[in-house]
Amino acid sequence: MYRPEHEQENYAAAQKGKHGIRRIINAAGYSRDGFSAAYRHESAFRQVLWLNAALVVLAFVLDFGSAERMMLVAASFLSLIVELFNTAIEAAVDHTSTEKHELAKRAKDAGSAAQLAALLLLAVLWLTALFG
C-alpha cells in the first residue's frame, strides 16, 4: 500500500516511541521479535543458536581460565550476531525482489561469508583453548 512520504515518516516515528523508558521498552520488544522471527523462520539461526548454547555451557564446564572462557563466550555471541545480520540481509533482499539478480546474490553471499568467517574464528579459538 502506498503512503505519501510524510505519512511514512510519521508512522515510523510513532512506532519508535522516541522518549525515555518507552523507547527502551519498544526496543526490547523489537529485539524479542527479531530473535523470535529468526528462530521461527531460519533453520541456520536455530542451528547456530543451539551449537553456541552447547559451547557456552562447555566453556563453563571445562577447566578454562577466565580469559579463555571470556574469549570463547565472546566468539559464540559474535557468531550469533553475524547470523542475525545474515538473516536480516537475506530478508531485506528477498523483500525487495525474489528474482535472480547479481547484486542480490552478492549481498547474500557476503552475509554467508561473514558467518563462515565467524564460525572459523570460533573453531580456531576452541581448538587453541583445547589443544594450544
Backbone as numpy.savetxt, mean C-alpha at the origin, in Angstrom:
# Nx Ny Nz CAx CAy CAz Cx Cy Cz
-21.44 10.86 -14.27 -22.28 12.03 -14.27 -21.39 13.27 -14.27
-21.70 14.22 -15.15 -20.92 15.45 -15.25 -21.38 16.45 -14.20
-20.39 17.04 -13.53 -20.66 18.15 -12.61 -19.79 19.31 -13.04
-20.31 20.53 -13.01 -19.44 21.68 -13.28 -18.26 21.69 -12.30
-17.16 22.29 -12.72 -15.93 22.26 -11.94 -16.12 22.79 -10.52
-16.85 23.87 -10.34 -17.04 24.43 -8.99 -17.82 23.47 -8.10
-18.76 22.70 -8.67 -19.49 21.70 -7.86 -18.57 20.56 -7.46
-17.67 20.16 -8.36 -16.72 19.09 -8.04 -15.82 19.53 -6.89
-15.32 20.76 -6.92 -14.45 21.26 -5.87 -15.21 21.33 -4.54
-16.46 21.80 -4.57 -17.26 21.88 -3.34 -17.50 20.49 -2.76
-17.78 19.52 -3.63 -18.01 18.15 -3.18 -16.75 17.60 -2.51
-15.60 17.79 -3.15 -14.34 17.29 -2.58 -14.04 17.96 -1.25
-14.25 19.25 -1.16 -14.00 19.97 0.09 -14.94 19.48 1.19
-16.19 19.25 0.84 -17.15 18.78 1.85 -16.79 17.39 2.34
-16.27 16.55 1.47 -15.90 15.19 1.86 -14.71 15.18 2.80
-13.79 16.12 2.64 -12.58 16.13 3.46 -12.87 16.49 4.91
-13.73 17.43 5.18 -13.92 17.89 6.55 -12.63 18.54 7.02
-12.40 19.76 6.65 -11.09 20.39 6.71 -10.57 20.76 8.10
-11.35 20.69 9.12 -10.92 21.30 10.37 -10.81 20.30 11.52
-9.73 20.45 12.27 -9.56 19.78 13.55 -9.76 18.29 13.56
-10.43 17.85 14.60 -10.62 16.43 14.86 -11.44 15.77 13.76
-12.38 16.50 13.15 -13.22 15.96 12.08 -12.33 15.50 10.91
-11.31 16.27 10.59 -10.39 15.91 9.50 -9.64 14.62 9.84
-9.20 14.48 11.08 -8.49 13.27 11.51 -9.42 12.06 11.46
-10.65 12.24 11.92 -11.62 11.14 11.90 -11.92 10.73 10.46
-12.13 11.72 9.58 -12.38 11.41 8.17 -11.20 10.67 7.56
-9.99 11.15 7.83 -8.79 10.51 7.27 -8.66 9.07 7.74
-8.96 8.83 9.01 -8.90 7.46 9.53 -9.92 6.57 8.83
-11.08 7.11 8.56 -12.11 6.35 7.84 -11.69 6.04 6.42
-11.07 7.01 5.74 -10.60 6.78 4.37 -9.50 5.71 4.36
-8.64 5.76 5.36 -7.58 4.75 5.46 -8.16 3.37 5.69
-9.12 3.27 6.58 -9.80 1.99 6.82 -10.44 1.48 5.54
-11.11 2.38 4.81 -11.75 2.00 3.55 -10.70 1.51 2.54
-9.54 2.16 2.52 -8.48 1.76 1.60 -7.95 0.37 1.91
-7.68 0.11 3.20 -7.23 -1.23 3.59 -8.29 -2.28 3.26
-9.53 -1.95 3.56 -10.62 -2.89 3.33 -10.78 -3.20 1.84
-10.75 -2.18 1.00 -10.89 -2.38 -0.44 -9.71 -3.17 -0.99
-8.50 -2.85 -0.54 -7.32 -3.59 -1.01 -7.42 -5.05 -0.62
-7.85 -5.31 0.60 -7.96 -6.70 1.07 -9.05 -7.46 0.30
-10.18 -6.80 0.09 -11.30 -7.46 -0.59 -11.04 -7.72 -2.06
-10.39 -6.77 -2.75 -10.32 -6.82 -4.21 -8.97 -7.24 -4.76
-7.93 -7.31 -3.96 -6.59 -7.59 -4.48 -5.97 -8.80 -3.79
-5.90 -9.90 -4.51 -5.29 -11.10 -3.91 -3.81 -10.87 -3.60
-3.13 -10.06 -4.42 -1.72 -9.77 -4.15 -1.56 -9.06 -2.81
-2.46 -8.15 -2.49 -2.39 -7.46 -1.20 -2.61 -8.45 -0.06
-3.59 -9.33 -0.21 -3.84 -10.33 0.84 -2.60 -11.20 1.04
-1.97 -11.62 -0.04 -0.78 -12.47 0.07 0.36 -11.73 0.77
0.60 -10.49 0.37 1.67 -9.70 0.99 1.35 -9.41 2.45
0.08 -9.14 2.75 -0.31 -8.86 4.13 -0.04 -10.07 5.02
-0.49 -11.26 4.61 -0.31 -12.45 5.45 1.15 -12.87 5.52
1.89 -12.73 4.43 3.33 -13.01 4.47 4.01 -12.11 5.51
3.73 -10.82 5.43 4.38 -9.89 6.34 3.89 -10.01 7.77
2.64 -10.39 7.97 2.16 -10.64 9.33 2.96 -11.78 9.96
3.17 -12.84 9.18 3.97 -13.97 9.68 5.41 -13.55 9.94
5.98 -12.74 9.05 7.36 -12.30 9.23 7.52 -11.38 10.45
6.55 -10.53 10.70 6.62 -9.66 11.88 6.56 -10.50 13.15
5.68 -11.48 13.17 5.62 -12.38 14.33 6.97 -13.08 14.51
7.52 -13.60 13.41 8.83 -14.27 13.48 9.93 -13.33 13.97
9.87 -12.08 13.57 10.89 -11.11 13.99 10.90 -10.95 15.51
9.73 -11.14 16.14 9.67 -11.02 17.59 9.90 -12.36 18.31
9.67 -13.45 17.61 9.87 -14.77 18.20 11.34 -15.19 18.15
11.98 -14.92 17.03 13.39 -15.32 16.88 14.29 -14.39 17.68
15.48 -14.86 17.96 16.43 -14.13 18.81 17.20 -13.09 18.00
16.56 -11.96 17.71 17.20 -10.86 17.01 17.43 -9.72 17.99
18.45 -8.93 17.72 18.65 -7.70 18.49 17.60 -6.68 18.08
17.50 -5.63 18.86 16.45 -4.63 18.59 16.66 -3.94 17.24
17.91 -3.69 16.86 18.17 -3.04 15.56 17.74 -3.94 14.41
18.07 -5.22 14.49 17.65 -6.16 13.44 16.13 -6.25 13.39
15.53 -6.37 14.55 14.07 -6.48 14.62 13.40 -5.25 14.00
13.89 -4.06 14.34 13.31 -2.83 13.78 13.43 -2.82 12.26
14.59 -3.24 11.75 14.81 -3.24 10.30 13.88 -4.23 9.60
13.69 -5.41 10.19 12.82 -6.41 9.58 11.36 -5.97 9.59
10.94 -5.39 10.69 9.56 -4.90 10.78 9.35 -3.73 9.80
10.32 -2.83 9.72 10.23 -1.70 8.78 10.15 -2.19 7.34
10.94 -3.19 6.99 10.91 -3.74 5.63 9.56 -4.38 5.33
8.95 -5.03 6.33 7.62 -5.60 6.13 6.59 -4.50 5.87
6.63 -3.44 6.66 5.70 -2.34 6.44 5.94 -1.67 5.10
7.20 -1.53 4.71 7.51 -0.94 3.41 6.89 -1.77 2.29
6.99 -3.07 2.39 6.40 -3.95 1.38 4.88 -3.76 1.30
4.23 -3.64 2.45 2.78 -3.39 2.46 2.43 -2.03 1.86
3.22 -1.03 2.19 2.98 0.32 1.67 3.13 0.33 0.15
4.17 -0.31 -0.35 4.39 -0.36 -1.79 3.24 -1.10 -2.48
2.75 -2.18 -1.87 1.63 -2.91 -2.47 0.37 -2.05 -2.49
0.15 -1.23 -1.47 -1.00 -0.32 -1.48 -0.87 0.71 -2.61
0.33 1.25 -2.79 0.55 2.18 -3.92 0.34 1.48 -5.25
0.85 0.26 -5.37 0.67 -0.50 -6.60 -0.81 -0.74 -6.88
-1.56 -1.09 -5.86 -3.00 -1.29 -5.99 -3.69 0.00 -6.42
-3.27 1.12 -5.83 -3.87 2.42 -6.18 -3.58 2.78 -7.63
-2.35 2.54 -8.07 -2.00 2.82 -9.47 -2.86 1.99 -10.41
-2.97 0.70 -10.12 -3.77 -0.17 -10.98 -5.23 0.27 -11.02
-5.80 0.63 -9.88 -7.19 1.06 -9.84 -7.38 2.36 -10.63
-6.46 3.31 -10.47 -6.58 4.58 -11.18 -6.45 4.38 -12.69
-5.50 3.55 -13.10 -5.32 3.29 -14.52 -6.57 2.60 -15.09
-7.07 1.59 -14.38 -8.25 0.87 -14.85 -9.50 1.76 -14.87
-9.57 2.71 -13.94 -10.70 3.64 -13.93 -10.65 4.53 -15.17
-9.45 4.94 -15.55 -9.29 5.81 -16.71 -9.70 5.09 -17.98
-9.20 3.86 -18.14 -9.55 3.07 -19.31 -9.02 1.65 -19.12
-9.79 0.69 -19.57 -9.32 -0.69 -19.54 -8.77 -1.12 -20.90
-8.75 -0.18 -21.85 -8.17 -0.49 -23.16 -6.66 -0.60 -23.03
-6.08 -1.42 -23.92 -4.63 -1.59 -23.91 -3.97 -0.28 -24.37
-3.02 0.20 -23.56 -2.32 1.44 -23.89 -0.91 1.36 -23.31
0.06 1.83 -24.05 1.46 1.73 -23.62 1.71 2.46 -22.30
1.13 3.64 -22.11 1.35 4.37 -20.85 0.70 3.66 -19.67
-0.47 3.06 -19.87 -1.11 2.30 -18.81 -0.24 1.10 -18.43
0.30 0.43 -19.44 1.19 -0.72 -19.18 2.43 -0.27 -18.41
3.01 0.85 -18.80 4.20 1.35 -18.09 3.89 1.67 -16.64
2.75 2.30 -16.39 2.37 2.65 -15.02 2.20 1.39 -14.18
1.48 0.42 -14.71 1.25 -0.82 -13.96 2.54 -1.60 -13.78
3.38 -1.65 -14.81 4.65 -2.37 -14.71 5.59 -1.71 -13.70
5.58 -0.38 -13.64 6.43 0.33 -12.68 5.97 0.04 -11.25
4.66 0.00 -11.03 4.14 -0.37 -9.70 4.55 -1.78 -9.32
4.47 -2.68 -10.27 4.87 -4.06 -10.03 6.37 -4.15 -9.75
7.16 -3.40 -10.48 8.62 -3.40 -10.27 8.96 -2.85 -8.88
8.23 -1.83 -8.44 8.46 -1.28 -7.10 8.18 -2.34 -6.05
7.12 -3.11 -6.24 6.82 -4.17 -5.27 7.88 -5.26 -5.30
8.36 -5.61 -6.48 9.43 -6.60 -6.57 10.67 -6.11 -5.82
11.01 -4.84 -5.99 12.17 -4.28 -5.28 11.96 -4.34 -3.77
10.76 -4.03 -3.31 10.47 -4.08 -1.87 10.57 -5.51 -1.35
10.08 -6.47 -2.11 10.16 -7.86 -1.68 11.59 -8.39 -1.71
12.37 -7.94 -2.70 13.79 -8.33 -2.73 14.53 -7.75 -1.53
14.25 -6.51 -1.18 14.83 -5.90 0.01 14.45 -6.71 1.25
13.20 -7.08 1.35 12.73 -7.88 2.47 13.49 -9.21 2.55
13.66 -9.87 1.42 14.37 -11.15 1.39 15.84 -10.98 1.78
16.49 -9.95 1.24 17.90 -9.72 1.57 18.06 -9.44 3.06
17.19 -8.62 3.62 17.30 -8.30 5.05 17.07 -9.54 5.91
16.09 -10.35 5.56 15.84 -11.57 6.32 17.00 -12.55 6.20
17.52 -12.73 5.00 18.66 -13.63 4.82 19.88 -13.15 5.59
20.10 -11.85 5.56 21.23 -11.28 6.31 21.03 -11.45 7.81
19.82 -11.22 8.29 19.54 -11.36 9.73 19.68 -12.81 10.18
19.27 -13.74 9.32 19.33 -15.16 9.70 20.72 -15.77 9.55
21.44 -15.38 8.49 22.69 -16.07 8.18 23.91 -15.15 8.13
23.71 -13.85 8.30 24.81 -12.90 8.12 25.73 -12.77 9.29
